[in-house]
Amino acid sequence: MPQVAAADWGVEGDAVRVVIVGASGTMGALVSEALTQRGADVLRAHRGSGVDAQSGAGLAQAVVGSDVVVDCLNITTQSAAKAKAFFGTAATNIAGAAEQAGARVVCLSICNAADPAVNRRMGYYQGKAAQEAAYAQRLGDRCTLVRTTQWFELAQTMTDQLSAGPVALMPHMVTAPLAASDGAAAIVDEVLEPSGRHAIEVRGPQEMDLVDVARAIRSAHGKGGWLIPIRFGGAALRNGALIPAHADVVTTTTLDQWLAASN
Ligand SMILES: NC(=O)c1ccc[n+]([C@@H]2O[C@H](COP(=O)([O-])OP(=O)(O)OC[C@H]3O[C@@H](n4cnc5c(N)ncnc54)[C@H](OP(=O)(O)O)[C@@H]3O)[C@@H](O)[C@H]2O)c1
C-alpha cells in the first residue's frame, strides 16, 4: 500500500476541506466530483491512495486539517460477521480520526437497514447497523447519516454479480429507487449546509421492485437471455419495509430519465 503523506490542502481561503473515504467507489467518486464542482477542497481516500479504514493505516494523516469526513466505504459480502467487523471497525477508526481533527462526519447508509425487522436475514445490513451504531456511540450529533433507498445502479450490479451465461438472478426488492447522482447531491448538501440532524432519509420518486428496474436496464441495453426473479433476504425486502415512512428528500430523476441519460 502506498505511504500516505499528511494532507496537502490545495485551495486557499475558506473552502470547506472534505476527506472522502471510499472515493474510488460508485458513490465516493460522484460525491468527490460534485463537491469539487461546488468549490470544496476534496481529498480522495481509499486503499489505493494509502488509507485503509479497517486497519486505520494512513487515516489520521489523511483527516488532519479537514472540516468534514464523508464515509462512502463498502465491502461486498453477505456474511454478518464480515460485514459487522468491516463497517463497525472502520466507523470506529474514522470517528476517532475525525474527533482528533475536530471534523464532522457524514456517513452514507441505507434506509431502514438498521431495523432488526429488516436486517434479520441480511448479514450486509447488519453490518450497516453496526456502522450506524459505532458513529452514534463515538460522535453523537457530530455525525449525520444520509440514508438512501436502493440506487438504480444496484439492479445492474446485482444482476452482474448473480449471472452465469445467459441467465441472471435478481432478488425481489420493493423500494423507491433513485439515481446515485441524486443521492450524491443530497450528501453534498449535508456536507456544505449541515442540518445538525442524526439522519436524513432520501428516496426516489416512484415505488417499484428492483426486478423491474433490472428488466428495464436489460431491455434498454438490448440484452437477451433470462432474468429470473428470486426470493432472498426475508419478507421485509418484498413488502415495502425498505421505503422510509417519512422522507426528507424525494429525488426527481425517474427510471426512464436515468435510462435515457445512461445510454
Ligand atoms: N447500492 C445501493 O443501492 C446503496 C444504497 C444506499 C446506501 N448504499 C451505501 O453506499 C456505500 C457505498 O457504496 P458503493 O457502491 O459506492 O461502494 P463501492 O463502489 O463498492 O466502493 C467502495 C469504496 O470503499 C473503498 N474501500 C473498501 N475497503 C476499504 C478500506 N479497508 N479502506 C479504505 N477504503 C476502502 C474502495 O476503494 P479501494 O478498494 O480502492 O480501497 C471504494 O472506494 C455503502 O456503504 C452502501 O451500503 C448503497
Short mmCIF file of C-alpha atoms and ligand atoms in Angstrom, two decimals:
data_model
loop_
_atom_site.label_atom_id
_atom_site.label_comp_id
_atom_site.label_asym_id
_atom_site.label_seq_id
_atom_site.Cartn_x
_atom_site.Cartn_y
_atom_site.Cartn_z
CA MET A 1 0.00 0.00 0.00
CA PRO A 2 1.43 3.48 -0.83
CA GLN A 3 2.54 5.67 2.07
CA VAL A 4 0.08 8.48 2.70
CA ALA A 5 1.55 11.92 3.32
CA ALA A 6 -0.10 14.45 5.63
CA ALA A 7 -2.98 16.10 3.73
CA ASP A 8 -1.87 18.87 1.40
CA TRP A 9 -4.95 21.06 1.21
CA GLY A 10 -4.73 22.77 -2.17
CA VAL A 11 -7.36 25.50 -2.30
CA GLU A 12 -6.51 28.70 -0.45
CA GLY A 13 -9.07 30.65 1.55
CA ASP A 14 -12.19 29.41 3.28
CA ALA A 15 -13.13 26.42 1.07
CA VAL A 16 -14.57 23.55 3.10
CA ARG A 17 -11.98 20.76 3.41
CA VAL A 18 -13.53 17.36 2.90
CA VAL A 19 -11.98 13.87 3.07
CA ILE A 20 -13.97 11.26 1.12
CA VAL A 21 -13.23 7.75 2.41
CA GLY A 22 -14.13 5.29 -0.34
CA ALA A 23 -13.58 7.95 -3.02
CA SER A 24 -12.82 5.42 -5.77
CA GLY A 25 -16.23 3.71 -5.41
CA THR A 26 -19.54 4.46 -7.19
CA MET A 27 -20.84 6.99 -4.66
CA GLY A 28 -17.45 8.23 -3.44
CA ALA A 29 -16.48 9.27 -6.96
CA LEU A 30 -19.82 11.06 -7.56
CA VAL A 31 -19.61 12.91 -4.23
CA SER A 32 -15.95 13.87 -4.80
CA GLU A 33 -16.77 15.28 -8.24
CA ALA A 34 -19.90 17.15 -7.10
CA LEU A 35 -18.14 18.65 -4.06
CA THR A 36 -15.20 19.80 -6.18
CA GLN A 37 -17.65 21.44 -8.60
CA ARG A 38 -19.23 23.31 -5.69
CA GLY A 39 -15.86 24.71 -4.59
CA ALA A 40 -14.88 22.36 -1.76
CA ASP A 41 -11.28 21.21 -1.28
CA VAL A 42 -11.50 17.43 -1.62
CA LEU A 43 -9.05 14.73 -0.53
CA ARG A 44 -9.85 11.34 -2.08
CA ALA A 45 -9.03 8.45 0.29
CA HIS A 46 -9.12 4.70 -0.34
CA ARG A 47 -6.64 1.83 -0.06
CA GLY A 48 -5.08 2.73 -3.40
CA SER A 49 -4.25 6.20 -2.00
CA GLY A 50 -2.64 4.71 1.13
CA VAL A 51 -5.63 4.90 3.50
CA ASP A 52 -7.02 1.69 4.99
CA ALA A 53 -10.07 2.49 7.12
CA GLN A 54 -10.27 -1.01 8.59
CA SER A 55 -6.67 -1.24 9.83
CA GLY A 56 -6.53 2.52 10.41
CA ALA A 57 -3.32 2.90 8.37
CA GLY A 58 -2.94 6.39 6.92
CA LEU A 59 -6.30 7.60 8.28
CA ALA A 60 -5.12 10.15 10.86
CA GLN A 61 -2.69 11.73 8.36
CA ALA A 62 -5.42 11.98 5.72
CA VAL A 63 -8.01 13.52 8.04
CA VAL A 64 -5.82 16.10 9.82
CA GLY A 65 -6.88 19.65 8.93
CA SER A 66 -10.24 18.61 7.44
CA ASP A 67 -13.66 20.06 8.30
CA VAL A 68 -15.76 17.07 7.23
CA VAL A 69 -15.12 13.37 6.62
CA VAL A 70 -17.57 11.54 4.32
CA ASP A 71 -17.79 7.76 4.74
CA CYS A 72 -18.62 6.10 1.40
CA LEU A 73 -16.97 2.77 2.24
CA ASN A 74 -18.24 -0.56 1.06
CA ILE A 75 -17.48 -4.28 1.21
CA THR A 76 -19.15 -6.98 -0.90
CA THR A 77 -20.31 -9.70 1.49
CA GLN A 78 -23.47 -11.32 2.82
CA SER A 79 -21.64 -12.62 5.91
CA ALA A 80 -22.94 -10.81 9.00
CA ALA A 81 -19.64 -11.41 10.83
CA LYS A 82 -17.55 -9.93 8.00
CA ALA A 83 -19.90 -7.00 7.41
CA LYS A 84 -20.09 -6.11 11.12
CA ALA A 85 -16.30 -6.38 11.53
CA PHE A 86 -15.65 -4.21 8.46
CA PHE A 87 -18.25 -1.46 8.94
CA GLY A 88 -18.02 -1.37 12.75
CA THR A 89 -14.22 -1.22 12.88
CA ALA A 90 -13.89 1.28 10.03
CA ALA A 91 -16.53 3.57 11.57
CA THR A 92 -14.77 3.45 14.95
CA ASN A 93 -11.44 4.29 13.29
CA ILE A 94 -12.90 7.12 11.19
CA ALA A 95 -14.78 8.54 14.19
CA GLY A 96 -11.55 8.54 16.24
CA ALA A 97 -9.55 10.27 13.49
CA ALA A 98 -12.33 12.82 12.87
CA GLU A 99 -12.66 13.55 16.58
CA GLN A 100 -8.94 14.21 16.84
CA ALA A 101 -9.04 16.50 13.81
CA GLY A 102 -12.17 18.31 15.06
CA ALA A 103 -14.06 17.27 11.91
CA ARG A 104 -17.73 16.31 11.44
CA VAL A 105 -18.67 13.05 9.73
CA VAL A 106 -21.32 12.44 7.09
CA CYS A 107 -21.91 8.71 6.62
CA LEU A 108 -23.80 7.16 3.72
CA SER A 109 -26.24 4.48 4.84
CA ILE A 110 -29.38 2.64 3.72
CA CYS A 111 -32.96 3.50 4.72
CA ASN A 112 -34.26 1.08 7.37
CA ALA A 113 -31.24 -1.30 7.09
CA ALA A 114 -30.53 -0.86 10.82
CA ASP A 115 -34.06 -2.08 11.70
CA PRO A 116 -33.78 -5.65 13.09
CA ALA A 117 -37.11 -6.49 11.42
CA VAL A 118 -35.48 -5.66 8.07
CA ASN A 119 -31.94 -6.98 8.58
CA ARG A 120 -32.71 -10.28 10.35
CA ARG A 121 -31.75 -12.26 7.22
CA MET A 122 -29.43 -9.69 5.67
CA GLY A 123 -25.87 -10.01 7.01
CA TYR A 124 -24.76 -7.00 4.98
CA TYR A 125 -27.48 -4.79 6.51
CA GLN A 126 -26.42 -5.96 9.99
CA GLY A 127 -23.01 -4.53 9.08
CA LYS A 128 -24.65 -1.20 8.21
CA ALA A 129 -26.42 -1.29 11.59
CA ALA A 130 -23.03 -1.79 13.29
CA GLN A 131 -21.64 1.17 11.33
CA GLU A 132 -24.52 3.46 12.35
CA ALA A 133 -24.24 2.37 15.99
CA ALA A 134 -20.45 2.96 16.08
CA TYR A 135 -20.87 6.53 14.82
CA ALA A 136 -23.74 7.27 17.20
CA GLN A 137 -21.74 5.98 20.14
CA ARG A 138 -18.47 7.76 19.28
CA LEU A 139 -19.70 11.03 17.77
CA GLY A 140 -23.36 11.60 18.68
CA ASP A 141 -24.55 14.72 16.85
CA ARG A 142 -21.11 15.26 15.24
CA CYS A 143 -22.16 12.60 12.72
CA THR A 144 -25.10 12.78 10.31
CA LEU A 145 -26.25 9.68 8.47
CA VAL A 146 -27.53 10.25 4.94
CA ARG A 147 -29.65 7.18 4.36
CA THR A 148 -30.85 6.48 0.84
CA THR A 149 -33.06 3.84 -0.68
CA GLN A 150 -31.54 1.49 -3.28
CA TRP A 151 -29.98 3.05 -6.38
CA PHE A 152 -30.96 2.16 -9.98
CA GLU A 153 -27.28 1.19 -10.35
CA LEU A 154 -27.75 -1.55 -7.72
CA ALA A 155 -30.02 -3.56 -10.04
CA GLN A 156 -27.22 -3.60 -12.60
CA THR A 157 -24.56 -4.55 -10.01
CA MET A 158 -26.68 -7.37 -8.57
CA THR A 159 -27.57 -8.95 -11.93
CA ASP A 160 -23.89 -8.73 -12.95
CA GLN A 161 -22.88 -10.48 -9.71
CA LEU A 162 -25.63 -13.11 -9.98
CA SER A 163 -25.28 -14.12 -13.62
CA ALA A 164 -23.98 -17.20 -15.39
CA GLY A 165 -24.04 -17.20 -19.19
CA PRO A 166 -27.45 -16.01 -20.45
CA VAL A 167 -29.13 -16.40 -17.02
CA ALA A 168 -29.20 -13.68 -14.38
CA LEU A 169 -30.90 -13.78 -10.98
CA MET A 170 -32.42 -10.74 -9.31
CA PRO A 171 -33.90 -10.69 -5.79
CA HIS A 172 -37.30 -9.03 -5.36
CA MET A 173 -36.70 -5.75 -3.51
CA VAL A 174 -39.65 -3.37 -3.30
CA THR A 175 -38.28 0.10 -2.81
CA ALA A 176 -38.35 3.70 -4.08
CA PRO A 177 -35.12 3.60 -6.09
CA LEU A 178 -33.10 6.64 -7.09
CA ALA A 179 -30.22 7.67 -9.34
CA ALA A 180 -26.94 7.51 -7.41
CA SER A 181 -26.13 11.02 -8.69
CA ASP A 182 -29.27 12.34 -6.92
CA GLY A 183 -28.12 10.60 -3.71
CA ALA A 184 -24.72 12.28 -4.15
CA ALA A 185 -26.43 15.67 -4.37
CA ALA A 186 -28.15 15.05 -1.01
CA ILE A 187 -24.82 14.11 0.58
CA VAL A 188 -23.15 17.21 -0.84
CA ASP A 189 -25.96 19.39 0.57
CA GLU A 190 -25.43 17.85 4.02
CA VAL A 191 -21.66 18.43 3.82
CA LEU A 192 -21.97 22.08 2.79
CA GLU A 193 -25.14 23.00 4.74
CA PRO A 194 -25.14 20.81 7.87
CA SER A 195 -28.60 20.02 9.21
CA GLY A 196 -27.33 19.01 12.68
CA ARG A 197 -29.70 16.04 12.40
CA HIS A 198 -28.92 12.43 13.33
CA ALA A 199 -30.22 11.16 9.97
CA ILE A 200 -31.58 12.40 6.64
CA GLU A 201 -33.80 9.99 4.69
CA VAL A 202 -33.61 10.14 0.89
CA ARG A 203 -35.88 8.22 -1.52
CA GLY A 204 -36.62 8.13 -5.23
CA PRO A 205 -39.78 9.37 -6.99
CA GLN A 206 -41.58 6.06 -7.68
CA GLU A 207 -42.10 2.83 -5.75
CA MET A 208 -41.12 -0.29 -7.68
CA ASP A 209 -39.49 -3.69 -7.49
CA LEU A 210 -35.77 -3.74 -8.36
CA VAL A 211 -36.61 -6.77 -10.54
CA ASP A 212 -38.48 -4.35 -12.83
CA VAL A 213 -35.52 -1.94 -12.77
CA ALA A 214 -33.21 -4.81 -13.79
CA ARG A 215 -35.61 -5.79 -16.61
CA ALA A 216 -35.76 -2.21 -17.88
CA ILE A 217 -31.94 -1.95 -17.86
CA ARG A 218 -31.57 -5.21 -19.79
CA SER A 219 -34.18 -4.16 -22.31
CA ALA A 220 -32.56 -0.71 -22.77
CA HIS A 221 -29.22 -2.43 -23.38
CA GLY A 222 -30.80 -4.91 -25.82
CA LYS A 223 -29.63 -7.78 -23.65
CA GLY A 224 -31.09 -11.23 -24.41
CA GLY A 225 -31.16 -14.22 -22.05
CA TRP A 226 -33.29 -14.70 -18.99
CA LEU A 227 -33.76 -12.67 -15.84
CA ILE A 228 -35.07 -14.86 -13.03
CA PRO A 229 -36.63 -13.13 -10.00
CA ILE A 230 -35.76 -14.81 -6.70
CA ARG A 231 -36.76 -14.50 -3.06
CA PHE A 232 -33.80 -13.57 -0.89
CA GLY A 233 -33.15 -11.71 2.35
CA GLY A 234 -36.53 -12.10 4.06
CA ALA A 235 -40.08 -10.82 3.51
CA ALA A 236 -39.22 -7.25 4.59
CA LEU A 237 -37.38 -6.74 1.30
CA ARG A 238 -40.56 -7.58 -0.62
CA ASN A 239 -43.23 -5.87 1.49
CA GLY A 240 -42.06 -2.27 1.23
CA ALA A 241 -40.14 -2.12 4.54
CA LEU A 242 -37.12 -0.64 2.71
CA ILE A 243 -39.08 2.56 1.98
CA PRO A 244 -38.75 5.22 4.70
CA ALA A 245 -42.02 6.20 6.39
CA HIS A 246 -41.05 9.91 6.17
CA ALA A 247 -38.60 11.07 3.53
CA ASP A 248 -36.67 14.32 3.97
CA VAL A 249 -35.68 14.33 0.30
CA VAL A 250 -37.63 12.85 -2.63
CA THR A 251 -35.35 12.85 -5.65
CA THR A 252 -36.62 13.70 -9.12
CA THR A 253 -34.83 11.54 -11.71
CA THR A 254 -37.19 8.78 -12.87
CA LEU A 255 -36.06 5.37 -14.11
CA ASP A 256 -36.88 6.37 -17.72
CA GLN A 257 -34.87 9.58 -17.43
CA TRP A 258 -31.95 7.73 -15.84
CA LEU A 259 -32.00 5.08 -18.59
CA ALA A 260 -32.12 7.76 -21.29
CA ALA A 261 -29.16 9.58 -19.70
CA SER A 262 -27.07 6.43 -19.26
CA ASN A 263 -27.50 5.20 -22.87
N1 LIG B 1 -26.02 0.45 -3.72
C1 LIG B 1 -27.07 1.00 -3.13
O1 LIG B 1 -28.21 0.92 -3.62
C2 LIG B 1 -26.89 1.74 -1.82
C3 LIG B 1 -27.98 2.41 -1.25
C4 LIG B 1 -27.79 3.13 -0.06
C5 LIG B 1 -26.54 3.16 0.54
N2 LIG B 1 -25.50 2.47 -0.03
C6 LIG B 1 -24.19 2.50 0.65
O2 LIG B 1 -23.28 3.24 -0.13
C7 LIG B 1 -21.95 2.92 0.32
C8 LIG B 1 -21.01 2.99 -0.85
O3 LIG B 1 -21.38 2.02 -1.81
P1 LIG B 1 -20.70 1.99 -3.27
O4 LIG B 1 -21.47 1.02 -4.08
O5 LIG B 1 -20.50 3.39 -3.76
O6 LIG B 1 -19.26 1.36 -2.92
P2 LIG B 1 -18.20 0.71 -3.92
O7 LIG B 1 -18.41 1.19 -5.31
O8 LIG B 1 -18.15 -0.76 -3.67
O9 LIG B 1 -16.83 1.37 -3.39
C9 LIG B 1 -16.31 1.07 -2.12
C10 LIG B 1 -15.19 2.02 -1.78
O10 LIG B 1 -14.64 1.64 -0.50
C11 LIG B 1 -13.21 1.60 -0.61
N3 LIG B 1 -12.70 0.66 0.39
C12 LIG B 1 -13.03 -0.63 0.61
N4 LIG B 1 -12.35 -1.13 1.65
C13 LIG B 1 -11.58 -0.12 2.13
C14 LIG B 1 -10.69 0.02 3.22
N5 LIG B 1 -10.40 -1.00 4.04
N6 LIG B 1 -10.09 1.21 3.42
C15 LIG B 1 -10.34 2.27 2.61
N7 LIG B 1 -11.19 2.22 1.57
C16 LIG B 1 -11.79 1.03 1.33
C17 LIG B 1 -12.98 1.16 -2.05
O11 LIG B 1 -11.70 1.54 -2.50
P3 LIG B 1 -10.43 0.56 -2.51
O12 LIG B 1 -10.94 -0.80 -2.88
O13 LIG B 1 -9.55 1.20 -3.54
O14 LIG B 1 -9.88 0.64 -1.15
C18 LIG B 1 -14.02 2.02 -2.77
O15 LIG B 1 -13.55 3.33 -2.93
C19 LIG B 1 -22.07 1.56 1.01
O16 LIG B 1 -21.80 1.72 2.39
C20 LIG B 1 -23.52 1.14 0.80
O17 LIG B 1 -24.06 0.46 1.90
C21 LIG B 1 -25.64 1.77 -1.18
#
